[in-house]
Coordinates of C-alpha atoms and ligand atoms in Angstrom, one line a residue:
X85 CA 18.2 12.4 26.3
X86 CA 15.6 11.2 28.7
X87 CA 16.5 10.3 32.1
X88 CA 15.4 6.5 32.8
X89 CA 13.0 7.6 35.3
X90 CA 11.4 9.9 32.5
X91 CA 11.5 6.8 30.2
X92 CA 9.8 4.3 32.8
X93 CA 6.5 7.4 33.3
X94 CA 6.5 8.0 29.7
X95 CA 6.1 4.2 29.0
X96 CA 3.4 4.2 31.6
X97 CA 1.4 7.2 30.6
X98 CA 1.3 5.6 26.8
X99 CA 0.4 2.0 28.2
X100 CA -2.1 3.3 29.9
X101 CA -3.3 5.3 26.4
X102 CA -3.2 1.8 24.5
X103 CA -5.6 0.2 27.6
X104 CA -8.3 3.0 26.7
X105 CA -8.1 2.7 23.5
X106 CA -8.4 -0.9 23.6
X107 CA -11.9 -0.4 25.0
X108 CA -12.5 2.7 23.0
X109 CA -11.5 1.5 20.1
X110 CA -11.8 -2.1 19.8
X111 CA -11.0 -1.9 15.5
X112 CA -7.5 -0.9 16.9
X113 CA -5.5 -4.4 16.4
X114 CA -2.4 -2.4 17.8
X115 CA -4.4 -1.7 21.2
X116 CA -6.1 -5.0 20.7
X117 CA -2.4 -7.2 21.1
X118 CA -0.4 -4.8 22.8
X119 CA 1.0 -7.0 26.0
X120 CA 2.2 -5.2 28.6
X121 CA 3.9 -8.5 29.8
X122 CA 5.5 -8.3 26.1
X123 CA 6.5 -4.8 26.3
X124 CA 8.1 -5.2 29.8
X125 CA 10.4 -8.4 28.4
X126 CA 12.4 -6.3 25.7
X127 CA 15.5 -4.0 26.7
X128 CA 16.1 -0.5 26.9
X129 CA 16.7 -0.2 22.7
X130 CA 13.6 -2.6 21.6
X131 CA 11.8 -0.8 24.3
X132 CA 11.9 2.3 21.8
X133 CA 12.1 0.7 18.6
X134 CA 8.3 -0.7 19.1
X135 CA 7.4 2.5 20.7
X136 CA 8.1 4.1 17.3
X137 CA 6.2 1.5 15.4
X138 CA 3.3 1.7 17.1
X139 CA 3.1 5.9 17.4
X140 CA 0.6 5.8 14.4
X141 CA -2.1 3.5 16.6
X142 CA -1.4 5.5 19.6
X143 CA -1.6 9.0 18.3
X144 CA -4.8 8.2 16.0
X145 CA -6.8 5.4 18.2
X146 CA -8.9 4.9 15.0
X147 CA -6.3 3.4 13.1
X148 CA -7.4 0.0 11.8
X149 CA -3.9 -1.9 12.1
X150 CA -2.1 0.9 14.2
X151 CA 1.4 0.3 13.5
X152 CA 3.8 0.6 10.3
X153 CA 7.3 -0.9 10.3
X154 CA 10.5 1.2 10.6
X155 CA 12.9 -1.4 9.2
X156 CA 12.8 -4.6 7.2
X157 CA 14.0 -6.7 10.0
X158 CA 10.9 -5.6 12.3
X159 CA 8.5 -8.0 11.6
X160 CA 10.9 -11.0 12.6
X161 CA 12.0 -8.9 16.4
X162 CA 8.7 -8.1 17.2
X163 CA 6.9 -11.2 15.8
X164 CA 4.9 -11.1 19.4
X165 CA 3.0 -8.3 18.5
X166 CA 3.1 -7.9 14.9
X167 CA 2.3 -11.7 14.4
X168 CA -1.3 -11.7 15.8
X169 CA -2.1 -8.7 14.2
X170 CA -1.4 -9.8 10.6
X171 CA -2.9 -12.9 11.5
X172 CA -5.9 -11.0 12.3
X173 CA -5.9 -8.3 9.4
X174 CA -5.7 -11.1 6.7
X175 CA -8.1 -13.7 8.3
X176 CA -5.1 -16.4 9.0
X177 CA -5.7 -19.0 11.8
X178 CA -2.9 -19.5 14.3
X179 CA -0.3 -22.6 13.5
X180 CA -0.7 -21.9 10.0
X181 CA 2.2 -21.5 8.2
X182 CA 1.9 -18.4 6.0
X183 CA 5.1 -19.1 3.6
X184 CA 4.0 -16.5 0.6
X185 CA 4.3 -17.4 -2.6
X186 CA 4.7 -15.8 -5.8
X187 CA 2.8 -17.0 -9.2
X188 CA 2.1 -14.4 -12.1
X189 CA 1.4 -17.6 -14.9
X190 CA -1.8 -16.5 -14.6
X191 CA -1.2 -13.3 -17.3
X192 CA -0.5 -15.6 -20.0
X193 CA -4.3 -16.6 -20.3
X194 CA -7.3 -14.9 -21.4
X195 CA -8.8 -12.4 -18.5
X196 CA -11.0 -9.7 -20.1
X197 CA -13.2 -7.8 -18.5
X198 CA -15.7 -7.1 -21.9
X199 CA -16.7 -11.3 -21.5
X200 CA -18.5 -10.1 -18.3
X201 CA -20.2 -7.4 -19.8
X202 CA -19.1 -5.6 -23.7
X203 CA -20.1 -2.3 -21.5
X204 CA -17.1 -2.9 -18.9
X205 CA -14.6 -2.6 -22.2
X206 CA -12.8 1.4 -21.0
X207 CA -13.0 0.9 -17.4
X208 CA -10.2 2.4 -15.4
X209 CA -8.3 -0.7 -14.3
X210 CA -4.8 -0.2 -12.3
X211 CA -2.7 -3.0 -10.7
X212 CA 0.3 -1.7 -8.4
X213 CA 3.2 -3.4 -5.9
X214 CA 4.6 -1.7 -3.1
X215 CA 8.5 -2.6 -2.9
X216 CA 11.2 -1.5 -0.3
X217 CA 14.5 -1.8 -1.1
X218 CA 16.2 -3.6 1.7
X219 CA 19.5 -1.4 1.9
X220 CA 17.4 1.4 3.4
X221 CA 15.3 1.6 6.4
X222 CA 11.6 1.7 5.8
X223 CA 10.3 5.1 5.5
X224 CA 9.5 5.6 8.4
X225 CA 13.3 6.0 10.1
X226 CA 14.6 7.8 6.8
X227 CA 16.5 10.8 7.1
X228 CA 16.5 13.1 4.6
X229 CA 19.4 12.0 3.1
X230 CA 18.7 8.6 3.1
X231 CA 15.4 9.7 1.1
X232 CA 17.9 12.1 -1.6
X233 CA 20.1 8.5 -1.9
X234 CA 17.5 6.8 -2.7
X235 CA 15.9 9.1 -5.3
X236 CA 19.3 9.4 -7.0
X237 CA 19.8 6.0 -7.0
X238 CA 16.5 4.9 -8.6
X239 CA 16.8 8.6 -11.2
X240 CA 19.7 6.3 -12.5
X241 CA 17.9 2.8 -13.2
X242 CA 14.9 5.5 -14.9
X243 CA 17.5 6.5 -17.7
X244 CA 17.9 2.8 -18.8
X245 CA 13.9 2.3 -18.9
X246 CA 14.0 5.8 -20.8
X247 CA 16.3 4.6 -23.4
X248 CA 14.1 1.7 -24.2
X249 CA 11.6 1.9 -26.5
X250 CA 8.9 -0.1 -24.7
X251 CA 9.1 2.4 -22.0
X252 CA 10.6 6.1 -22.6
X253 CA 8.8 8.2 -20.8
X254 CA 10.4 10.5 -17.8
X255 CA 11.2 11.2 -14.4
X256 CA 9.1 13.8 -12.7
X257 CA 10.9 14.9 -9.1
X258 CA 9.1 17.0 -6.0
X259 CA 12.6 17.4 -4.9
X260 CA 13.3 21.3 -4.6
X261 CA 15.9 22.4 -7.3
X262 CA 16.4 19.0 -9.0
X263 CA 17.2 19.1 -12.8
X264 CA 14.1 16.7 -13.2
X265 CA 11.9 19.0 -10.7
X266 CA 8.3 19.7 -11.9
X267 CA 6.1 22.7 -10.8
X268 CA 3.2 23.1 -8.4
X269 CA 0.9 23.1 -11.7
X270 CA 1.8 20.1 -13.2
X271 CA 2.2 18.0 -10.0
X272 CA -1.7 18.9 -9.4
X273 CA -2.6 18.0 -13.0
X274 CA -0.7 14.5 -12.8
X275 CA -2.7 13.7 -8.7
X276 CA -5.9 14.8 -10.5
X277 CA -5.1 12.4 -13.7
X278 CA -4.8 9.4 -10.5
X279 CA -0.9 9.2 -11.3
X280 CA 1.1 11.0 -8.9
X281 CA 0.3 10.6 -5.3
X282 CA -1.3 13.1 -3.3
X283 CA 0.7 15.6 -0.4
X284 CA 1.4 13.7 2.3
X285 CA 1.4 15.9 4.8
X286 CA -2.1 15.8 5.1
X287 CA -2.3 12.5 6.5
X288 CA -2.0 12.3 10.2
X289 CA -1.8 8.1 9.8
X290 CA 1.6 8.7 7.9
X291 CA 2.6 11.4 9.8
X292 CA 2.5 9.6 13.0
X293 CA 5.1 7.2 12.0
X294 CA 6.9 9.4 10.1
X295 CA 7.0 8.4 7.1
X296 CA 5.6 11.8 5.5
X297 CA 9.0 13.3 7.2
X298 CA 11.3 15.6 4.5
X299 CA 8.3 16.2 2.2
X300 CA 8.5 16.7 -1.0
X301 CA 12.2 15.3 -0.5
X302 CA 13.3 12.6 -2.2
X303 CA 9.7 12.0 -3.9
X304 CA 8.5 11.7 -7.1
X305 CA 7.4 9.5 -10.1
X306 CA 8.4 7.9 -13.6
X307 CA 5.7 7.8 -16.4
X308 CA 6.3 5.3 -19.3
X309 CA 5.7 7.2 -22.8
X310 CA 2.0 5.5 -23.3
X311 CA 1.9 6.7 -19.4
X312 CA 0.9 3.0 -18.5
X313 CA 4.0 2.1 -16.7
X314 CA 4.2 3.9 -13.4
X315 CA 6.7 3.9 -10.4
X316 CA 6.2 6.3 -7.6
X317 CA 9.0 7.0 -5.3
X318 CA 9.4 8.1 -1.3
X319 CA 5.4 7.6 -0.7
X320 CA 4.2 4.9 2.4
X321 CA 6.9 2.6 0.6
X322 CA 10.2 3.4 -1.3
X323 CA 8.5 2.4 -4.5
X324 CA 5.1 1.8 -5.7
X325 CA 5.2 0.3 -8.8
X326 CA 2.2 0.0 -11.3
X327 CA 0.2 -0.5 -14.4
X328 CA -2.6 1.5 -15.3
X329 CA -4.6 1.8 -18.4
X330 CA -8.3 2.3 -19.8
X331 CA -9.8 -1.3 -21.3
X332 CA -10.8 -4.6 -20.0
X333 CA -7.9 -6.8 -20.5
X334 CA -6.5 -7.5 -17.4
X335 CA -3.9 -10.2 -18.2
X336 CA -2.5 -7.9 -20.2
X337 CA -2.3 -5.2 -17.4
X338 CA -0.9 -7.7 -15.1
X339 CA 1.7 -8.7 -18.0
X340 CA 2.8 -5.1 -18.5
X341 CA 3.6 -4.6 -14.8
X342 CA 5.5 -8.1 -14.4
X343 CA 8.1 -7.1 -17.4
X344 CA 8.1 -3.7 -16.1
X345 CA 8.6 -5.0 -12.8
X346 CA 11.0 -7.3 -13.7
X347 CA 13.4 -4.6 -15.9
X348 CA 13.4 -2.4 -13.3
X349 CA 14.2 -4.6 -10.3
X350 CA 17.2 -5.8 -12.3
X351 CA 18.9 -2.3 -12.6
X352 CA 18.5 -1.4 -8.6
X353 CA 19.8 -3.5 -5.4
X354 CA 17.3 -5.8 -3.6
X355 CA 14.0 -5.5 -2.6
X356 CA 13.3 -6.6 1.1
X357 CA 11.5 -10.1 0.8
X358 CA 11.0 -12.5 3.9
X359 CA 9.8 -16.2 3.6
X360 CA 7.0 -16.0 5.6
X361 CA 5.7 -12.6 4.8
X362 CA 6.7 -11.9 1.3
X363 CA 7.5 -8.7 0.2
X364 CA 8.0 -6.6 3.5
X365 CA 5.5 -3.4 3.4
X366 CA 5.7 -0.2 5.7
X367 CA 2.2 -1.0 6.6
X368 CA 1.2 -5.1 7.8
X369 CA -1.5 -4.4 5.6
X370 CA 0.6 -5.0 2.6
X371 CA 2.4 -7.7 3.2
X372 CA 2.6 -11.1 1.0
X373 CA 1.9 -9.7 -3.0
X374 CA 2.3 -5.8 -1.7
X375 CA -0.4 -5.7 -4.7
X376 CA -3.5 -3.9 -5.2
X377 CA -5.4 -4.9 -8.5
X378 CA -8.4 -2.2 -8.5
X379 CA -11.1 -1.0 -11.3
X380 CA -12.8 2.1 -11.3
X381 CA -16.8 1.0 -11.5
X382 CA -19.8 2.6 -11.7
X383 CA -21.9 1.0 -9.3
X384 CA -25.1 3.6 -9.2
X385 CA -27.5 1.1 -7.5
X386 CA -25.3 -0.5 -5.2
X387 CA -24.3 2.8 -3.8
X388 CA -27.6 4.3 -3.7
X389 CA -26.7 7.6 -6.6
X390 CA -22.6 7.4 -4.9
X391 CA -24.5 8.7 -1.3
X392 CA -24.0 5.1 -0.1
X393 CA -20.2 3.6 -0.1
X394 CA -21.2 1.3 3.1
X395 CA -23.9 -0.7 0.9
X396 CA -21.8 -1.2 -1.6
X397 CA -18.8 -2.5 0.8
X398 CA -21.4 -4.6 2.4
X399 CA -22.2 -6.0 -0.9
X400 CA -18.6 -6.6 -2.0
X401 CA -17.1 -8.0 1.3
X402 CA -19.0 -11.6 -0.4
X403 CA -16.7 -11.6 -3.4
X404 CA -13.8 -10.9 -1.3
X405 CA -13.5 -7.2 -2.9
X406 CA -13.1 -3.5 -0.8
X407 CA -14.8 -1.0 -2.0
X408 CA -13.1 3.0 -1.9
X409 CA -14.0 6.1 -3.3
X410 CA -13.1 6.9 -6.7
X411 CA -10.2 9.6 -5.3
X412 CA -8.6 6.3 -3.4
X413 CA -8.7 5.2 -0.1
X414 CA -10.6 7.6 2.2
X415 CA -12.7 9.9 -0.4
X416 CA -16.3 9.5 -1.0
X417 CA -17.8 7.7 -4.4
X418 CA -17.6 10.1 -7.9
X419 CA -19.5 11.3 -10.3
X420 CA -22.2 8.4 -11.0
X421 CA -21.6 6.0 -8.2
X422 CA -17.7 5.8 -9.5
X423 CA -15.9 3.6 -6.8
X424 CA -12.6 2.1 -6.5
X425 CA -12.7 -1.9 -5.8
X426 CA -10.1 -4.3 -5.3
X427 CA -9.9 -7.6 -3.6
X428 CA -9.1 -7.5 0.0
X429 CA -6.5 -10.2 0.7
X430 CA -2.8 -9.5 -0.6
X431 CA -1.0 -12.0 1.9
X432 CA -1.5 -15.9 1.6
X433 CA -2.5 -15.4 -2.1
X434 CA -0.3 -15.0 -5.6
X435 CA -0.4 -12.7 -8.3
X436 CA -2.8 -14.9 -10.4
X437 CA -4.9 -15.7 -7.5
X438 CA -5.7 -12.1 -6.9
X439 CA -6.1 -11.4 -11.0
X440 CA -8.6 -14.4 -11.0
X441 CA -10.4 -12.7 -7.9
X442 CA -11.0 -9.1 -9.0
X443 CA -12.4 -10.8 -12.4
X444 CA -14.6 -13.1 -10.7
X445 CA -15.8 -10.7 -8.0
X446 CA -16.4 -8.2 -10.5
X447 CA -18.8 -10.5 -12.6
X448 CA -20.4 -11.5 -9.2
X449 CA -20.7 -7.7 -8.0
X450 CA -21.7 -6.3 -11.9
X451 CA -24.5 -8.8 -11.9
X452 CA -26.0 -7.8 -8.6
X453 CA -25.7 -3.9 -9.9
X454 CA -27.4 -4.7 -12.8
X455 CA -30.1 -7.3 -10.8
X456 CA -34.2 -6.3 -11.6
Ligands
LIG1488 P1 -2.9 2.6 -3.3 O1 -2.8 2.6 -1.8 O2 -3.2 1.3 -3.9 O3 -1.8 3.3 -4.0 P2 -4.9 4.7 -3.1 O4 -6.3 4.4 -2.6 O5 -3.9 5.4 -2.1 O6 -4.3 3.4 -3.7 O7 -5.0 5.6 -4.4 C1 -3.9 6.1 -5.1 C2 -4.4 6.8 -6.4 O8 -4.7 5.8 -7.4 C3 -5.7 7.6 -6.3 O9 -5.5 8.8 -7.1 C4 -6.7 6.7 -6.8 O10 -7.8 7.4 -7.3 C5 -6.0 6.1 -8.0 N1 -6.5 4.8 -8.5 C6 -6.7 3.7 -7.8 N2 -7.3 2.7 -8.6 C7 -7.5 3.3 -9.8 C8 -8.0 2.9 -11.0 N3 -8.5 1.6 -11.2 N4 -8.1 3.8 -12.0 C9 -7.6 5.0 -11.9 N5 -7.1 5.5 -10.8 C10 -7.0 4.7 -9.7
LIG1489 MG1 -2.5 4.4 -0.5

């Protein structure tokens, strides 16, 4: 245990960290809000609670949000802080009232990506939610037998979806010497095939606010049998949740992942949800939908031969989309100017509105690719 003098100089020596990387670093909405006045309000035990949200920001001072929640209830006790920076992240002006809202009516009409263009029919598309479940802390504060609890209990709602036919499939565990383990082979063949997630040790973001702790404890994946239904368990949330296939008809992607999603959630306790924020995310980022609805795109021109991913983000920023590399966030573009877009905002919109965006901003962003 620290003494309380060691506490009080440790504090110090990191607010004084937070005030250079404020003017280092001015991307860093962590340093950016960080009060000291704030900070200097809260006792002895929120004193170290919001130290360890905010390790990730301090230990890498180019993080672009710089914090990730340890538990559920975080985002209501430190509202101060974390408040203004979601507010900032996802473009919402003070006063008003986020109150999420949920809509997925949108998959019962006609979305298909081959109206924009008969060439887009076969592009990669993907839609996934991040959901925590809000019997566990985040991952971030998970021990590792919080992490094995969790597998097990998920492994269990898996053998329902197994036995029915419109899913089947299996559970594929990283968990040393579990009866559903897979080996080192066939983990790299389902990262390279964009299904399983990739070793999280490697990133120092993650690592920071330990939420890459135990690996590979407790983590793993389900495949449906067409391999189109996809959870992913013990990654930057307890479960990612997705719907991936090769076509153009995204109202039917986003239909397959709501009657997935909504199988599934009935055989495991409750996902963390708050009023204001929606479904409650590891990282701010996610907050609202959790959902990321991306394409894989050949964009050759607006990436200048894939040597360009800044022209191309410039270009989609109009149409509300981000642009990644084809390998997901962080890589560089594939093979032919392959990149990863998906529309930015996933808070203070609904399901629908965020289907209706990545097909509008796609037609928007294909016709300026395809401009003479
Ligand atoms: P997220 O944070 O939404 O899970 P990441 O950027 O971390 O996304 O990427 C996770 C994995 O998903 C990567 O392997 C990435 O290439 C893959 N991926 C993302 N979108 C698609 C897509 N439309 N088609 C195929 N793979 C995809
Ligand atoms: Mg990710």
């Amino acid at each position: 245990m620290n003494s309380p003098s060691e506490n009080t100089h440790n504090g110090e020596g990191k607010m004084a960290r937070i005030r250079a990387i404020r003017s280092a670093h001015p991307g860093n909405l962590m340093a950016r809000y960080f009060s000291e006045d704030y900070f200097n309000s809260l006792d002895e035990s929120k004193r170290g609670r919001l130290w360890r949200i905010i390790a990730t920001g301090i230990e890498n001072p180019d993080s672009q949000m710089g914090a990730y929640a340890q538990n559920s209830r975080d985002y209501e006790d430190f509202e101060p802080l974390l408040g203004p920076m979601i507010r900032d992240y996802h473009n919402i002006p003070t006063g008003h009232e986020i109150g999420q809202k949920h809509d997925w009516s949108a998959t019962a009409s006609r979305c298909d990506l081959a109206d924009i263009d008969p060439a887009l029919n076969g592009v990669s598309m993907r839609v996934r939610v991040g959901r925590n479940l809000a019997a566990f802390p985040l991952p971030g504060a998970m021990t590792k037998a919080h992490r094995l609890e969790l597998e097990a209990l998920v492994i269990e709602a898996f053998t329902t979806l197994k036995a029915d036919t419109q899913f089947g499939g299996d559970y594929h565990s990283l968990t040393p010497g579990s009866p559903h383990a897979i080996d080192a082979d066939a983990y790299r063949r389902r990262v390279a095939a964009h299904q399983m997630f990739k070793d999280m040790g490697g990133d120092r973001y993650l690592a920071a606010a330990g939420i890459s702790s135990d690996w590979p404890f407790g983590r793993g994946m389900y495949a449906s049998n067409a391999e189109d239904f996809i959870v992913w368990v013990g990654e930057e949330d307890h479960l990612r949740i997705m719907a991936m296939r090769q076509g153009g008809d995204l109202a039917a992607l986003f239909g397959r992942l709501h009657d997935g999603l909504e199988k599934f959630a009935r055989l495991i306790p409750a996902f963390a949800h708050s009023s204001r924020y929606g479904y409650v995310t590891s990282c701010p980022t996610n907050l609202g939908t959790a959902m990321r609805a991306s394409l894989h795109l050949p964009l050759p021109r607006l990436t200048e031969g894939g040597r360009n991913l800044e022209r191309a983000k410039k270009a989609a920023q109009d149409f509300g989309l981000s642009v990644r590399g084809a390998g997901g966030e962080h890589s560089d573009a594939g093979h032919g100017g392959l990149v990863d877009i998906s529309p930015s905002a996933r808070l203070g919109v609904t399901e629908s509105g965020i289907m209706q965006r990545l097909y509008e901003g796609t037609a928007a962003l294909w016709s300026l690719e395809k401009e003479r």
